[in-house]
Amino acid sequence: MQNGSQATWGGRFKDLPAQNMIQMGESVSFDYKLAPYDIACSRAHAQMLAKVGILTTEEQQAIDEGLQALLKTIEAGEFDWNPTLEDVHMNIEQALLKITPAAAKLHTARSRNDQVATDTHLYIKDVSAKLIAKIKACTLAFVDHAAANLEQPAPSYTHLQRAQPITIAHYCLAWVEMLYRDILEFENVNERANVCPLGSGALAGTTLPIDREYTASLLGFVDSNGNPRVTTNSLDAIASRDLITKFAFACSQLANHFSRLAEDWILWASAEFQFIHLPDAYTTGSSLMPQKRNPDALELTRGKASRVQGNLMTLLSLSKAQALTYNRDLQEDKPAAFDSAEQVSMILDTFADLLPKVAFNHAKLKEAALDPILFATDIADYLVEKGVPFRDSHHIVGQLVAEAEKSGMALNEIPLETAQQISTQLAEDFYQVFDFERSISKRIATGMPNPRLNAGLIEQWRQKIS
Ligand code: ARG
């Protein structure tokens, strides 16, 4: 402890770090969030050191008890984090040293490089599992809406122009598909995280006879048969940040899905659409315009998605030009990853509560879905069934649309005589094409909006997700 606060690596230094260096170099103001994982990591490491004879049982026990006591202090918010000790690892180690002299042996065969990598793996495993549970809640809310609206008409859009009739269920199940892929993505992140870097040391392991597999098992880095999973190259294990980047990507993709949903529903909640009613609890008023009911939760979701995408870019560019192996730049990975996790978690909590409370305005959705113009493609298909080549039938329907526009009529109000002047294939039964049930029930191949198909899917989703 010759030069005070820099005791752990200060042996070769004459001068203390500049105040600017301390300020720039400290990470404890954000990586304190790794404390529970860091403590788990140290407890397992000490247990392994005792197993291989580097620590005595007494030393290991003193360390273990000390670490458990520190965890309690930290959880109670009573730990005094000190930025001159740089990071969470040094803070905990130094605090432990005040509890037991055995703490001076804890950092044997270990570096902060493999320590932070291991903490990060544990963090990502933990957070991913929590996010998956939250995504499931949102997904099930959409499944419930689908089940309650199996045959309820809704319009669909491309280019934000009315396209073809669908059902509310079909719309909701589209979100289920997206969110389910997010679940798979986080499961995949979890699988990637499930490998223990500890024992890689600073970059080339250690000359001491450690048992990496034992530590990995203690920390739960095991495969489905309970066999330990450890990283197999020490350089890669401490230099790579693709796991954290992958995690940030999964967060970005998830945020994007909700941002897109938010965009739809901001429109749908407007006076122009009136397709949904948002719960009061997720809208706000205007300080000036008394009539306002602003969809703030949705707008903030869109805004937060941008922020989460920014985090992904931070991580990608952080690691793109670093000589192997560890460089201090890598410390900057954590604010981005933590922020992505926290923002996405907030979005999920919001939607898990908001989704079941959204009310669909059946009348308005139906009115839009039954607009005869949405059946234009159905008429083209009708003509195809009469033997007209699709390119021709498309052209014929185009002429019908032009005629309707010219005469100020709806598509299904064009008299048969006029219609037949455009195509003799248009017969009396042409008017049946504008029937919503007909249109939906004929869309029967896999992935289409037929209510029977969607009813089957709803059952499958419930089994898959619960
Ligand atoms: N706080 C550091 C980080 O997050 C821990 C690793 C420090 N390693 C070092 N060689 N200075 O990256």
Short mmCIF file of C-alpha atoms and ligand atoms in Angstrom, two decimals:
data_model
loop_
_atom_site.label_atom_id
_atom_site.label_comp_id
_atom_site.label_asym_id
_atom_site.label_seq_id
_atom_site.Cartn_x
_atom_site.Cartn_y
_atom_site.Cartn_z
CA MET A 1 0.00 0.00 0.00
CA GLN A 2 2.99 2.30 -0.57
CA ASN A 3 1.07 4.75 -2.68
CA GLY A 4 -2.38 4.62 -1.19
CA SER A 5 -5.30 3.96 -3.44
CA GLN A 6 -3.34 2.27 -6.22
CA ALA A 7 -2.19 -0.58 -4.01
CA THR A 8 -3.23 -3.38 -6.34
CA TRP A 9 -1.12 -2.44 -9.32
CA GLY A 10 0.89 0.47 -7.97
CA GLY A 11 4.13 -1.38 -7.26
CA ARG A 12 6.17 0.07 -10.11
CA PHE A 13 4.81 3.62 -10.02
CA LYS A 14 6.39 6.68 -8.49
CA ASP A 15 3.53 9.14 -9.03
CA LEU A 16 -0.15 8.77 -8.32
CA PRO A 17 -2.60 8.89 -11.23
CA ALA A 18 -3.82 12.34 -12.21
CA GLN A 19 -7.29 13.35 -11.14
CA ASN A 20 -8.27 13.33 -14.80
CA MET A 21 -6.95 9.78 -15.16
CA ILE A 22 -9.01 8.66 -12.19
CA GLN A 23 -12.09 10.33 -13.58
CA MET A 24 -11.60 8.96 -17.04
CA GLY A 25 -10.58 5.51 -15.88
CA GLU A 26 -13.15 4.76 -13.25
CA SER A 27 -15.94 2.41 -14.25
CA VAL A 28 -17.41 1.71 -10.85
CA SER A 29 -20.04 4.38 -11.41
CA PHE A 30 -21.62 1.96 -13.89
CA ASP A 31 -20.05 -1.46 -13.44
CA TYR A 32 -21.21 -1.60 -9.81
CA LYS A 33 -24.19 -3.29 -11.44
CA LEU A 34 -21.98 -6.33 -11.95
CA ALA A 35 -21.41 -6.69 -8.19
CA PRO A 36 -23.66 -9.73 -7.59
CA TYR A 37 -22.03 -11.55 -10.51
CA ASP A 38 -18.55 -10.46 -9.45
CA ILE A 39 -19.14 -11.84 -5.98
CA ALA A 40 -20.50 -15.13 -7.33
CA CYS A 41 -17.45 -15.31 -9.57
CA SER A 42 -15.05 -14.68 -6.66
CA ARG A 43 -16.76 -17.18 -4.39
CA ALA A 44 -16.47 -19.90 -7.04
CA HIS A 45 -12.87 -18.94 -7.80
CA ALA A 46 -11.91 -19.16 -4.11
CA GLN A 47 -13.61 -22.51 -3.80
CA MET A 48 -11.62 -23.77 -6.77
CA LEU A 49 -8.37 -22.35 -5.34
CA ALA A 50 -9.06 -24.30 -2.13
CA LYS A 51 -9.79 -27.45 -4.11
CA VAL A 52 -6.41 -27.30 -5.86
CA GLY A 53 -4.60 -26.45 -2.62
CA ILE A 54 -3.76 -22.79 -3.28
CA LEU A 55 -6.01 -21.62 -0.44
CA THR A 56 -6.53 -23.37 2.85
CA THR A 57 -10.08 -24.27 3.81
CA GLU A 58 -9.94 -21.59 6.50
CA GLU A 59 -8.83 -18.95 4.03
CA GLN A 60 -11.51 -19.95 1.56
CA GLN A 61 -14.16 -19.85 4.27
CA ALA A 62 -13.05 -16.43 5.46
CA ILE A 63 -13.20 -15.17 1.89
CA ASP A 64 -16.60 -16.74 1.30
CA GLU A 65 -18.13 -15.30 4.46
CA GLY A 66 -16.60 -11.91 3.74
CA LEU A 67 -18.00 -11.88 0.21
CA GLN A 68 -21.46 -12.85 1.43
CA ALA A 69 -21.37 -10.05 3.98
CA LEU A 70 -20.30 -7.60 1.27
CA LEU A 71 -23.15 -8.70 -0.98
CA LYS A 72 -25.59 -7.91 1.82
CA THR A 73 -24.06 -4.47 2.28
CA ILE A 74 -24.21 -3.82 -1.46
CA GLU A 75 -27.82 -5.01 -1.74
CA ALA A 76 -28.76 -2.77 1.16
CA GLY A 77 -27.25 0.14 -0.79
CA GLU A 78 -24.73 0.72 1.98
CA PHE A 79 -21.51 -0.03 0.14
CA ASP A 80 -19.23 2.93 -0.32
CA TRP A 81 -18.11 2.72 -3.95
CA ASN A 82 -14.79 4.46 -4.42
CA PRO A 83 -13.86 5.72 -7.91
CA THR A 84 -10.15 5.87 -7.08
CA LEU A 85 -10.33 2.07 -6.89
CA GLU A 86 -11.39 2.12 -10.55
CA ASP A 87 -13.95 -0.61 -10.87
CA VAL A 88 -16.32 -3.01 -9.18
CA HIS A 89 -13.65 -5.72 -9.00
CA MET A 90 -11.09 -3.60 -7.12
CA ASN A 91 -13.72 -2.09 -4.86
CA ILE A 92 -14.94 -5.47 -3.71
CA GLU A 93 -11.46 -6.92 -3.33
CA GLN A 94 -10.26 -3.97 -1.25
CA ALA A 95 -13.37 -4.12 0.95
CA LEU A 96 -12.78 -7.82 1.45
CA LEU A 97 -9.23 -7.13 2.51
CA LYS A 98 -10.61 -5.07 5.37
CA ILE A 99 -12.58 -8.14 6.46
CA THR A 100 -9.90 -10.81 6.05
CA PRO A 101 -6.18 -10.88 5.14
CA ALA A 102 -6.94 -13.99 3.06
CA ALA A 103 -8.43 -11.60 0.49
CA ALA A 104 -4.88 -10.86 -0.65
CA LYS A 105 -4.80 -14.40 -2.10
CA LEU A 106 -8.12 -14.16 -3.95
CA HIS A 107 -6.65 -12.66 -7.09
CA THR A 108 -4.32 -15.64 -7.56
CA ALA A 109 -4.48 -17.08 -11.10
CA ARG A 110 -6.97 -14.47 -12.16
CA SER A 111 -6.97 -11.12 -13.90
CA ARG A 112 -9.61 -8.46 -14.09
CA ASN A 113 -9.67 -9.34 -17.77
CA ASP A 114 -11.11 -12.82 -17.31
CA GLN A 115 -13.03 -11.60 -14.28
CA VAL A 116 -14.94 -8.92 -16.19
CA ALA A 117 -15.55 -11.32 -19.07
CA THR A 118 -17.01 -13.87 -16.67
CA ASP A 119 -19.11 -11.27 -14.86
CA THR A 120 -20.47 -10.15 -18.21
CA HIS A 121 -21.36 -13.70 -19.24
CA LEU A 122 -23.21 -14.19 -15.95
CA TYR A 123 -24.96 -10.84 -16.32
CA ILE A 124 -26.09 -11.61 -19.87
CA LYS A 125 -27.36 -15.06 -18.89
CA ASP A 126 -29.35 -13.60 -16.02
CA VAL A 127 -30.75 -10.62 -17.89
CA SER A 128 -31.61 -12.62 -21.00
CA ALA A 129 -33.66 -15.07 -18.94
CA LYS A 130 -35.52 -12.17 -17.32
CA LEU A 131 -36.16 -10.49 -20.67
CA ILE A 132 -37.45 -13.76 -22.14
CA ALA A 133 -40.04 -14.02 -19.35
CA LYS A 134 -41.18 -10.46 -20.08
CA ILE A 135 -41.35 -11.03 -23.84
CA LYS A 136 -43.49 -14.09 -23.17
CA ALA A 137 -45.96 -12.00 -21.19
CA CYS A 138 -46.29 -9.55 -24.11
CA THR A 139 -46.57 -12.35 -26.63
CA LEU A 140 -49.36 -14.01 -24.67
CA ALA A 141 -51.24 -10.71 -24.50
CA PHE A 142 -51.24 -10.66 -28.31
CA VAL A 143 -52.34 -14.30 -28.41
CA ASP A 144 -55.26 -13.38 -26.13
CA HIS A 145 -56.25 -10.49 -28.39
CA ALA A 146 -56.07 -12.83 -31.37
CA ALA A 147 -58.27 -15.42 -29.66
CA ALA A 148 -60.84 -12.75 -28.81
CA ASN A 149 -60.85 -11.34 -32.35
CA LEU A 150 -60.55 -14.38 -34.55
CA GLU A 151 -63.07 -13.24 -37.14
CA GLN A 152 -63.13 -9.51 -36.48
CA PRO A 153 -62.37 -7.62 -39.70
CA ALA A 154 -59.39 -5.30 -39.96
CA PRO A 155 -57.86 -3.55 -42.94
CA SER A 156 -54.26 -4.24 -43.89
CA TYR A 157 -51.78 -1.83 -45.42
CA THR A 158 -48.77 -1.57 -47.63
CA HIS A 159 -47.28 1.90 -48.12
CA LEU A 160 -49.89 2.91 -45.54
CA GLN A 161 -52.48 2.52 -48.31
CA ARG A 162 -55.41 0.20 -47.76
CA ALA A 163 -54.52 -3.20 -49.18
CA GLN A 164 -56.64 -6.29 -48.41
CA PRO A 165 -59.07 -7.36 -45.71
CA ILE A 166 -57.66 -9.39 -42.82
CA THR A 167 -58.74 -10.05 -39.24
CA ILE A 168 -57.61 -8.43 -36.00
CA ALA A 169 -56.39 -11.90 -35.02
CA HIS A 170 -54.16 -12.10 -38.06
CA TYR A 171 -52.70 -8.70 -37.27
CA CYS A 172 -52.03 -9.69 -33.63
CA LEU A 173 -50.47 -12.99 -34.62
CA ALA A 174 -47.98 -11.13 -36.81
CA TRP A 175 -46.61 -9.55 -33.62
CA VAL A 176 -46.60 -12.94 -31.95
CA GLU A 177 -44.33 -14.25 -34.72
CA MET A 178 -41.92 -11.33 -34.31
CA LEU A 179 -41.81 -11.54 -30.54
CA TYR A 180 -41.33 -15.29 -30.66
CA ARG A 181 -38.26 -14.77 -32.82
CA ASP A 182 -37.03 -12.33 -30.18
CA ILE A 183 -37.44 -15.08 -27.59
CA LEU A 184 -35.40 -17.43 -29.77
CA GLU A 185 -32.79 -14.71 -30.23
CA PHE A 186 -32.36 -14.23 -26.48
CA GLU A 187 -32.29 -18.00 -25.97
CA ASN A 188 -29.47 -18.08 -28.47
CA VAL A 189 -27.69 -15.25 -26.65
CA ASN A 190 -28.10 -17.27 -23.48
CA GLU A 191 -26.61 -20.33 -25.10
CA ARG A 192 -23.61 -18.29 -26.28
CA ALA A 193 -23.16 -16.78 -22.84
CA ASN A 194 -23.17 -20.20 -21.25
CA VAL A 195 -19.41 -20.72 -21.39
CA CYS A 196 -16.96 -19.71 -18.69
CA PRO A 197 -13.99 -17.45 -19.53
CA LEU A 198 -12.56 -17.56 -16.01
CA GLY A 199 -9.08 -19.04 -15.93
CA SER A 200 -8.02 -17.26 -19.11
CA GLY A 201 -6.11 -14.88 -16.85
CA ALA A 202 -4.84 -11.63 -18.29
CA LEU A 203 -4.61 -13.33 -21.70
CA ALA A 204 -2.53 -16.52 -21.52
CA GLY A 205 -3.93 -18.35 -18.53
CA THR A 206 -1.68 -19.17 -15.58
CA THR A 207 1.21 -21.40 -14.61
CA LEU A 208 -0.72 -22.40 -11.49
CA PRO A 209 -2.61 -25.71 -11.48
CA ILE A 210 -6.17 -24.39 -11.53
CA ASP A 211 -9.32 -26.38 -12.32
CA ARG A 212 -11.32 -24.29 -14.77
CA GLU A 213 -14.01 -26.92 -15.25
CA TYR A 214 -14.70 -26.98 -11.54
CA THR A 215 -15.17 -23.20 -11.38
CA ALA A 216 -17.39 -23.31 -14.47
CA SER A 217 -19.61 -25.95 -12.86
CA LEU A 218 -19.89 -23.95 -9.66
CA LEU A 219 -21.02 -20.93 -11.67
CA GLY A 220 -23.61 -22.87 -13.64
CA PHE A 221 -21.74 -22.82 -16.93
CA VAL A 222 -22.86 -26.35 -17.78
CA ASP A 223 -24.48 -28.08 -20.75
CA SER A 224 -27.77 -29.96 -20.65
CA ASN A 225 -25.99 -33.01 -19.23
CA GLY A 226 -24.45 -30.97 -16.46
CA ASN A 227 -20.96 -30.99 -18.01
CA PRO A 228 -18.90 -27.82 -17.55
CA ARG A 229 -18.48 -25.45 -20.48
CA VAL A 230 -15.30 -23.38 -20.59
CA THR A 231 -13.84 -21.14 -23.28
CA THR A 232 -11.13 -22.88 -25.31
CA ASN A 233 -8.80 -20.01 -26.22
CA SER A 234 -7.55 -17.62 -23.58
CA LEU A 235 -6.86 -14.76 -26.03
CA ASP A 236 -10.32 -14.85 -27.54
CA ALA A 237 -11.94 -15.28 -24.13
CA ILE A 238 -10.73 -11.93 -22.82
CA ALA A 239 -10.53 -9.92 -26.06
CA SER A 240 -13.86 -10.67 -27.70
CA ARG A 241 -16.97 -8.66 -27.20
CA ASP A 242 -19.22 -10.35 -29.73
CA LEU A 243 -21.39 -11.82 -26.98
CA ILE A 244 -22.24 -8.42 -25.58
CA THR A 245 -22.74 -7.09 -29.13
CA LYS A 246 -25.05 -9.99 -29.93
CA PHE A 247 -26.98 -9.24 -26.76
CA ALA A 248 -27.25 -5.59 -27.79
CA PHE A 249 -28.45 -6.70 -31.22
CA ALA A 250 -31.16 -8.87 -29.66
CA CYS A 251 -32.21 -5.82 -27.62
CA SER A 252 -32.18 -3.63 -30.75
CA GLN A 253 -34.29 -6.04 -32.76
CA LEU A 254 -36.78 -6.35 -29.93
CA ALA A 255 -36.92 -2.58 -29.51
CA ASN A 256 -37.45 -2.24 -33.25
CA HIS A 257 -40.43 -4.57 -33.14
CA PHE A 258 -42.03 -2.52 -30.39
CA SER A 259 -41.12 0.70 -32.16
CA ARG A 260 -42.94 -0.49 -35.26
CA LEU A 261 -45.93 -1.50 -33.20
CA ALA A 262 -45.83 1.92 -31.56
CA GLU A 263 -45.83 3.60 -34.96
CA ASP A 264 -48.90 1.62 -36.04
CA TRP A 265 -50.76 2.37 -32.87
CA ILE A 266 -49.89 6.05 -32.76
CA LEU A 267 -51.74 6.24 -36.07
CA TRP A 268 -54.48 3.87 -34.96
CA ALA A 269 -55.19 5.92 -31.84
CA SER A 270 -55.56 9.14 -33.83
CA ALA A 271 -58.87 10.77 -34.67
CA GLU A 272 -58.13 9.96 -38.31
CA PHE A 273 -58.10 6.19 -37.70
CA GLN A 274 -59.83 5.59 -34.35
CA PHE A 275 -58.98 1.90 -34.57
CA ILE A 276 -57.87 1.51 -30.96
CA HIS A 277 -58.36 3.13 -27.59
CA LEU A 278 -55.24 3.38 -25.45
CA PRO A 279 -55.50 3.11 -21.68
CA ASP A 280 -55.46 6.47 -19.85
CA ALA A 281 -52.51 5.28 -17.80
CA TYR A 282 -50.25 5.30 -20.86
CA THR A 283 -51.35 8.57 -22.40
CA THR A 284 -50.77 12.13 -21.26
CA GLY A 285 -52.50 15.45 -21.61
CA SER A 286 -51.28 18.75 -22.96
CA SER A 287 -50.53 21.64 -20.63
CA LEU A 288 -52.14 23.97 -23.14
CA MET A 289 -54.70 22.03 -25.20
CA PRO A 290 -57.29 20.52 -22.87
CA GLN A 291 -58.64 18.00 -25.38
CA LYS A 292 -55.31 16.22 -25.92
CA ARG A 293 -54.67 12.59 -25.16
CA ASN A 294 -51.17 11.96 -26.36
CA PRO A 295 -49.77 8.45 -26.93
CA ASP A 296 -46.56 9.19 -25.00
CA ALA A 297 -45.74 5.62 -24.04
CA LEU A 298 -45.77 4.66 -27.70
CA GLU A 299 -43.75 7.67 -28.78
CA LEU A 300 -41.20 7.03 -26.06
CA THR A 301 -40.94 3.43 -27.20
CA ARG A 302 -40.03 4.70 -30.66
CA GLY A 303 -37.54 7.11 -29.11
CA LYS A 304 -35.99 4.49 -26.87
CA ALA A 305 -35.59 2.16 -29.82
CA SER A 306 -33.32 4.76 -31.44
CA ARG A 307 -31.27 4.92 -28.29
CA VAL A 308 -30.99 1.13 -28.11
CA GLN A 309 -29.84 1.03 -31.74
CA GLY A 310 -27.23 3.65 -30.86
CA ASN A 311 -25.91 1.33 -28.16
CA LEU A 312 -25.50 -1.44 -30.70
CA MET A 313 -23.49 0.88 -32.92
CA THR A 314 -21.33 1.84 -29.94
CA LEU A 315 -20.49 -1.80 -29.32
CA LEU A 316 -19.84 -2.63 -32.94
CA SER A 317 -17.48 0.27 -33.43
CA LEU A 318 -15.88 -0.23 -30.01
CA SER A 319 -14.39 -3.55 -30.95
CA LYS A 320 -13.75 -3.11 -34.65
CA ALA A 321 -10.18 -1.85 -34.47
CA GLN A 322 -8.56 -3.21 -31.35
CA ALA A 323 -5.30 -5.07 -31.49
CA LEU A 324 -5.60 -8.41 -29.74
CA THR A 325 -6.17 -8.77 -26.89
CA TYR A 326 -7.52 -6.55 -24.09
CA ASN A 327 -7.46 -2.79 -24.42
CA ARG A 328 -8.99 -0.41 -21.98
CA ASP A 329 -11.45 0.80 -24.64
CA LEU A 330 -13.38 -2.36 -23.84
CA GLN A 331 -14.44 -0.91 -20.53
CA GLU A 332 -16.83 1.29 -22.52
CA ASP A 333 -18.91 -1.75 -23.46
CA LYS A 334 -20.87 -1.77 -20.25
CA PRO A 335 -22.82 1.53 -20.29
CA ALA A 336 -24.13 0.63 -23.76
CA ALA A 337 -25.09 -2.94 -22.86
CA PHE A 338 -26.65 -2.02 -19.52
CA ASP A 339 -28.62 0.78 -21.10
CA SER A 340 -29.96 -1.49 -23.83
CA ALA A 341 -31.01 -4.07 -21.25
CA GLU A 342 -32.67 -1.47 -19.04
CA GLN A 343 -34.49 0.39 -21.82
CA VAL A 344 -35.77 -2.82 -23.37
CA SER A 345 -36.85 -4.08 -19.97
CA MET A 346 -38.81 -0.85 -19.46
CA ILE A 347 -40.46 -1.20 -22.87
CA LEU A 348 -41.46 -4.78 -22.05
CA ASP A 349 -42.88 -3.88 -18.64
CA THR A 350 -44.88 -1.10 -20.24
CA PHE A 351 -46.32 -3.29 -22.97
CA ALA A 352 -47.02 -6.24 -20.69
CA ASP A 353 -49.37 -3.91 -18.82
CA LEU A 354 -50.61 -1.83 -21.75
CA LEU A 355 -51.35 -4.59 -24.26
CA PRO A 356 -54.22 -6.30 -22.43
CA LYS A 357 -55.78 -2.88 -21.82
CA VAL A 358 -55.85 -1.78 -25.46
CA ALA A 359 -59.37 -1.82 -26.83
CA PHE A 360 -59.97 -2.44 -30.52
CA ASN A 361 -62.72 -0.32 -32.08
CA HIS A 362 -64.48 -3.08 -33.98
CA ALA A 363 -66.86 -0.76 -35.80
CA LYS A 364 -64.11 1.45 -37.20
CA LEU A 365 -61.86 -1.45 -38.12
CA LYS A 366 -64.75 -3.19 -39.84
CA GLU A 367 -65.77 -0.08 -41.74
CA ALA A 368 -62.24 0.24 -43.08
CA ALA A 369 -61.87 -3.48 -43.79
CA LEU A 370 -65.12 -3.63 -45.73
CA ASP A 371 -64.22 -0.73 -47.99
CA PRO A 372 -64.93 -2.36 -51.40
CA ILE A 373 -61.60 -1.14 -52.74
CA LEU A 374 -59.82 -3.68 -50.48
CA PHE A 375 -61.47 -6.46 -52.50
CA ALA A 376 -59.84 -5.38 -55.77
CA THR A 377 -57.36 -8.26 -55.64
CA ASP A 378 -60.18 -10.67 -54.81
CA ILE A 379 -61.87 -9.63 -58.07
CA ALA A 380 -58.65 -10.24 -59.98
CA ASP A 381 -58.50 -13.72 -58.39
CA TYR A 382 -62.19 -14.25 -59.28
CA LEU A 383 -61.35 -13.56 -62.93
CA VAL A 384 -58.35 -15.89 -62.76
CA GLU A 385 -60.71 -18.63 -61.60
CA LYS A 386 -62.71 -17.94 -64.78
CA GLY A 387 -59.61 -18.53 -66.86
CA VAL A 388 -58.41 -14.93 -67.33
CA PRO A 389 -54.59 -14.61 -67.12
CA PHE A 390 -53.66 -12.64 -63.98
CA ARG A 391 -51.91 -9.85 -65.92
CA ASP A 392 -55.17 -9.31 -67.84
CA SER A 393 -57.40 -9.61 -64.78
CA HIS A 394 -55.23 -7.07 -62.95
CA HIS A 395 -55.72 -4.71 -65.88
CA ILE A 396 -59.48 -5.30 -65.95
CA VAL A 397 -59.81 -4.54 -62.24
CA GLY A 398 -57.66 -1.45 -62.78
CA GLN A 399 -60.24 -0.29 -65.33
CA LEU A 400 -63.06 -1.04 -62.89
CA VAL A 401 -61.32 1.05 -60.24
CA ALA A 402 -60.86 3.90 -62.72
CA GLU A 403 -64.54 3.65 -63.65
CA ALA A 404 -65.57 3.72 -59.99
CA GLU A 405 -63.40 6.77 -59.36
CA LYS A 406 -64.70 8.54 -62.46
CA SER A 407 -68.36 7.93 -61.64
CA GLY A 408 -67.95 8.51 -57.91
CA MET A 409 -69.17 5.03 -57.06
CA ALA A 410 -67.87 2.32 -54.83
CA LEU A 411 -66.35 -0.63 -56.67
CA ASN A 412 -69.33 -2.85 -55.87
CA GLU A 413 -71.83 -0.23 -57.03
CA ILE A 414 -70.75 -0.37 -60.66
CA PRO A 415 -73.73 -1.70 -62.64
CA LEU A 416 -73.19 -5.14 -64.19
CA GLU A 417 -73.73 -3.70 -67.68
CA THR A 418 -70.89 -1.20 -67.20
CA ALA A 419 -68.70 -3.88 -65.65
CA GLN A 420 -69.32 -6.23 -68.56
CA GLN A 421 -68.26 -3.54 -71.01
CA ILE A 422 -64.86 -3.80 -69.32
CA SER A 423 -64.87 -7.63 -69.21
CA THR A 424 -67.49 -10.10 -70.32
CA GLN A 425 -66.10 -12.49 -67.70
CA LEU A 426 -67.67 -10.36 -64.96
CA ALA A 427 -70.99 -12.04 -64.16
CA GLU A 428 -73.73 -11.59 -61.57
CA ASP A 429 -71.65 -13.48 -58.95
CA PHE A 430 -69.01 -10.71 -59.20
CA TYR A 431 -70.86 -8.90 -56.38
CA GLN A 432 -70.37 -11.85 -54.02
CA VAL A 433 -66.64 -11.21 -54.12
CA PHE A 434 -67.13 -8.22 -51.80
CA ASP A 435 -68.16 -10.50 -48.99
CA PHE A 436 -65.65 -10.37 -46.11
CA GLU A 437 -66.26 -13.94 -44.88
CA ARG A 438 -65.79 -15.27 -48.40
CA SER A 439 -62.53 -13.42 -48.79
CA ILE A 440 -61.11 -14.55 -45.46
CA SER A 441 -62.26 -18.16 -45.67
CA LYS A 442 -60.70 -18.60 -49.12
CA ARG A 443 -57.29 -17.58 -47.75
CA ILE A 444 -56.68 -21.06 -46.49
CA ALA A 445 -53.04 -21.98 -47.23
CA THR A 446 -50.52 -21.90 -44.38
CA GLY A 447 -49.82 -18.40 -43.10
CA MET A 448 -53.04 -16.85 -44.43
CA PRO A 449 -55.74 -15.11 -42.39
CA ASN A 450 -58.38 -17.88 -42.46
CA PRO A 451 -59.83 -17.94 -38.92
CA ARG A 452 -59.68 -21.74 -38.65
CA LEU A 453 -55.95 -21.65 -39.40
CA ASN A 454 -55.41 -18.91 -36.86
CA ALA A 455 -57.46 -20.75 -34.24
CA GLY A 456 -55.06 -23.68 -34.67
CA LEU A 457 -52.06 -21.39 -34.42
CA ILE A 458 -53.36 -19.79 -31.25
CA GLU A 459 -53.40 -23.21 -29.58
CA GLN A 460 -49.89 -23.91 -30.79
CA TRP A 461 -48.59 -20.56 -29.56
CA ARG A 462 -50.10 -21.06 -26.13
CA GLN A 463 -48.27 -24.38 -25.82
CA LYS A 464 -45.01 -23.04 -27.20
CA ILE A 465 -44.90 -19.90 -25.08
CA SER A 466 -46.24 -20.90 -21.69
N1 ARG B 1 -12.94 -2.25 -15.53
C1 ARG B 1 -12.24 -2.99 -16.51
C2 ARG B 1 -13.12 -3.21 -17.73
O1 ARG B 1 -14.28 -3.14 -17.61
C3 ARG B 1 -11.80 -4.32 -15.99
C4 ARG B 1 -10.62 -4.87 -16.71
C5 ARG B 1 -9.41 -4.06 -16.42
N2 ARG B 1 -8.29 -4.64 -17.07
C6 ARG B 1 -7.13 -3.96 -17.25
N3 ARG B 1 -6.21 -4.58 -17.90
N4 ARG B 1 -6.98 -2.72 -16.89
O2 ARG B 1 -12.64 -3.45 -18.80
#
